């Protein structure tokens, strides 16, 4: 029996156990359902006894989704709310857990140090420092920037609100997909209270949570809460038989409340979070290996195979063929540069014959992952009622930092193939005439000679790396990346709202935000990059020795995408009016003006300019740094890419709601959402044209919904239907080792439903379901990196050996295109004094299951091919051959990434009450997330299969809820399903990083409260 069938059968069996009492009726044996209390009346609760169930599962949970306190069922928007009790009962400890029970909501980690919380098909598809989040994250209504809250654990929360759909008026800086608002528990002035929770589970996991609330007289109170989590890694590193991807983190929150009068409240909050462990950002890599090496990975499917490293930047520029062609002039002086190659383009690569484990929890990593992050939040809020006018002033200060590093390929290849190149390097280093150029390379990378340890640059901002002594050495070539970022932000927001007795009320507010990001750097370090940077630099400086150029390496000896500074200054002015035409009919009209000014200073380097081996301080102090253009889009040579631009837009909403009974509400709304534009990074490939900025995205959203409570609270049923028109949706792709964002148009529609069933006081059932359809409406053509030929059977895919990107040769027939490439490569070989035996060869056929349009691929030089395909070239009679960057294909009608077509969740719990006042509560939860795609080009290779997750828990509560013990299990069937994909670029070999569910966890816990 399939897992989902088993789960369905279990759910049916549990439902069959329900009392037969019809909704809305009770017998003398069934107590009438108690009216649930507002969520904030039970802050800090850690159990889920009957009293807690009533507070957590009723329809009267109070939310602030419209910046004013309202019961959930009175809010005419699609919002889900979780009280402290429901968070604990459903084992919602973090963002990955939170998304499981929400319709049309998914969550996945990102490739760098971020994540994507996707609502109704819209998530963080834009990648880059200047991108705004599609899903706005708030703490007590205040927007957060670069927050780590999606990595931390939830503790001492009053509730969590998830607003689905564009929030174009009231929240933060506007949000196109929705808002996640975390409401912290506030100090209470009426009594002393405390709670604690301890948990032990598999992976030697220890989790502690605690809270203490102390009144300070009748008008003030303080509250202190925190958590600590430490566990072993989920993943086995088979390279050194260790476990990685563990957690070691803690957070503490202190709150102060002063209520000098019934009309005035002052709240202060300080929060600090810190994590330092071996967390993995990326779980595993997949690839359908390309035997030709011209793509690296093929387009047919995702296997547990390794990319052909001959397709990578180091595989091409470090090859014998490239060095032999580029520096063929040295042969006249008796120097054969091809001997220095670490590989041949046509020989076995580092992963030839490598067998990767199909188990996503097993990786081979020669580099131990490191992960450090911390976050500081300070918030102050003053509220005062001036009769019917309520005023609120909020100030917020926010700091975050993150520094993460891990193995770039999660695999350890065979290093025997590089021995001939290293041996030649040692010989060149021993030559009296060549030693000044090659001895520095040998000293830096193989200080103890061939066959000993190999050294790789550290990821250091000075750009010197191993050639400045900043290196790490190991028995195998290392490859790792590093992602760093620091942010400081502050905001001030003022809101006034009315509570008149008449038909008309209003809300008016404004917010100002400043955010500054520094050290937003991403590195890729690898031994072959160090080697290539040294060899290329030495050969180039040797060729220019007559011009006085000293022995130099080519800096930086690693990929560095650096953003020393990014600034945001933003303000918004917003307001809403509320017209209560009758006690039942209400109209809401909202308008907002958004203004965002962004400025950026950045550069991206990889073996980009000569730096003398004697250089100290920084590679960017090199006398030859002035030859490097950090911004090819701007005329002249620029040391940095500099951008400054203001984006502004009007947004708003209109909502008409009708309360046709006290328990039944219908509404219809229109809202306009906005997310500001940003800047694309400068590319490293000269002549490649990309937009220097991407435009703001706009969504026009239409929604109808109904909120209903039946049977005196025994059934709550909310249903929503929506239709979105997206203009300029921001979507990322990798071009020339940089993340480029495009704008496309798309339509989205769907339906969703949530229900809570309380057939009796001792039963609680929650259900959720959604259907989603997304469709790209863009008419333009886009190049699919996995198949740059665009399905053209009369073409040849070329791997440029000087830049590791792909171009395409098109002809009247495949044979004509292949014949041209063979002839052109022969010209290149002849010019360099080579033959096909030691130079470039003709095209090689792709496997029949490659799912690539072109039947073959070849190594060559794209610029040279364009020249040889010119109208006067004898190799192109009739001008029938074209050399293009790629063949664009239509993506119209494709589904958006991370947008599952269907989702379902269900949870059921039963309370068994004992005569001594104790009770036992078992609970079972099931979620199914349907199929989606990890890439806008869709297709089998980008498909993410649907998956299910099941959790269970049983808890014994003591008398008066003073203590409890529980046992739990999460992901019962140990499902390792993929939740997201990230496709690397052509210079990395087009492998795919995958992100997965966490494995099965189980354990026991106990807690108290008083």
CSV table of C-alpha atoms in Angstrom, one decimal, residues 77-79 103-105 118-122 134-136 162-169 171 174-180 669 671-674 699 701-703 720 722-724 726 752:
chain,number,residue,atom,x,y,z
A,77,UNK,CA,-9.1,38.8,3.8
A,78,UNK,CA,-7.5,35.4,3.5
A,79,UNK,CA,-5.6,35.1,6.7
A,103,UNK,CA,-3.2,26.3,1.8
A,104,UNK,CA,-1.2,27.5,-1.2
A,105,UNK,CA,1.9,28.1,0.9
A,118,UNK,CA,6.0,31.2,-1.4
A,119,UNK,CA,2.3,32.2,-1.2
A,120,UNK,CA,-0.1,31.5,-4.1
A,121,UNK,CA,2.8,30.8,-6.4
A,122,UNK,CA,4.7,33.9,-5.6
A,134,UNK,CA,7.9,39.0,-2.1
A,135,UNK,CA,6.6,37.7,1.3
A,136,UNK,CA,7.0,40.4,3.9
A,162,UNK,CA,-0.1,34.5,7.6
A,163,UNK,CA,-1.9,36.9,5.2
A,164,UNK,CA,-2.3,35.5,1.7
A,165,UNK,CA,-2.4,37.8,-1.2
A,166,UNK,CA,-1.0,41.3,-2.0
A,167,UNK,CA,-0.8,43.6,1.0
A,168,UNK,CA,-0.7,46.9,-0.9
A,169,UNK,CA,-1.8,49.3,1.8
A,171,UNK,CA,2.1,46.6,5.8
A,174,UNK,CA,4.0,46.7,0.5
A,175,UNK,CA,4.2,43.0,-0.3
A,176,UNK,CA,3.1,41.1,-3.5
A,177,UNK,CA,2.6,37.6,-2.2
A,178,UNK,CA,1.6,38.1,1.4
A,179,UNK,CA,2.7,38.8,5.0
A,180,UNK,CA,3.9,36.6,7.8
A,669,UNK,CA,-11.9,42.7,-3.0
A,671,UNK,CA,-5.9,44.9,-4.3
A,672,UNK,CA,-2.9,46.3,-6.1
A,673,UNK,CA,0.5,45.1,-4.9
A,674,UNK,CA,4.0,46.4,-5.7
A,699,UNK,CA,0.1,42.6,-9.3
A,701,UNK,CA,-5.5,40.8,-7.5
A,702,UNK,CA,-9.2,40.0,-7.4
A,703,UNK,CA,-10.6,37.9,-4.6
A,720,UNK,CA,-11.5,31.9,-1.0
A,722,UNK,CA,-8.6,34.6,-6.4
A,723,UNK,CA,-7.3,35.8,-9.7
A,724,UNK,CA,-4.0,37.6,-10.2
A,726,UNK,CA,1.2,40.0,-12.7
A,752,UNK,CA,-8.5,27.5,-1.1
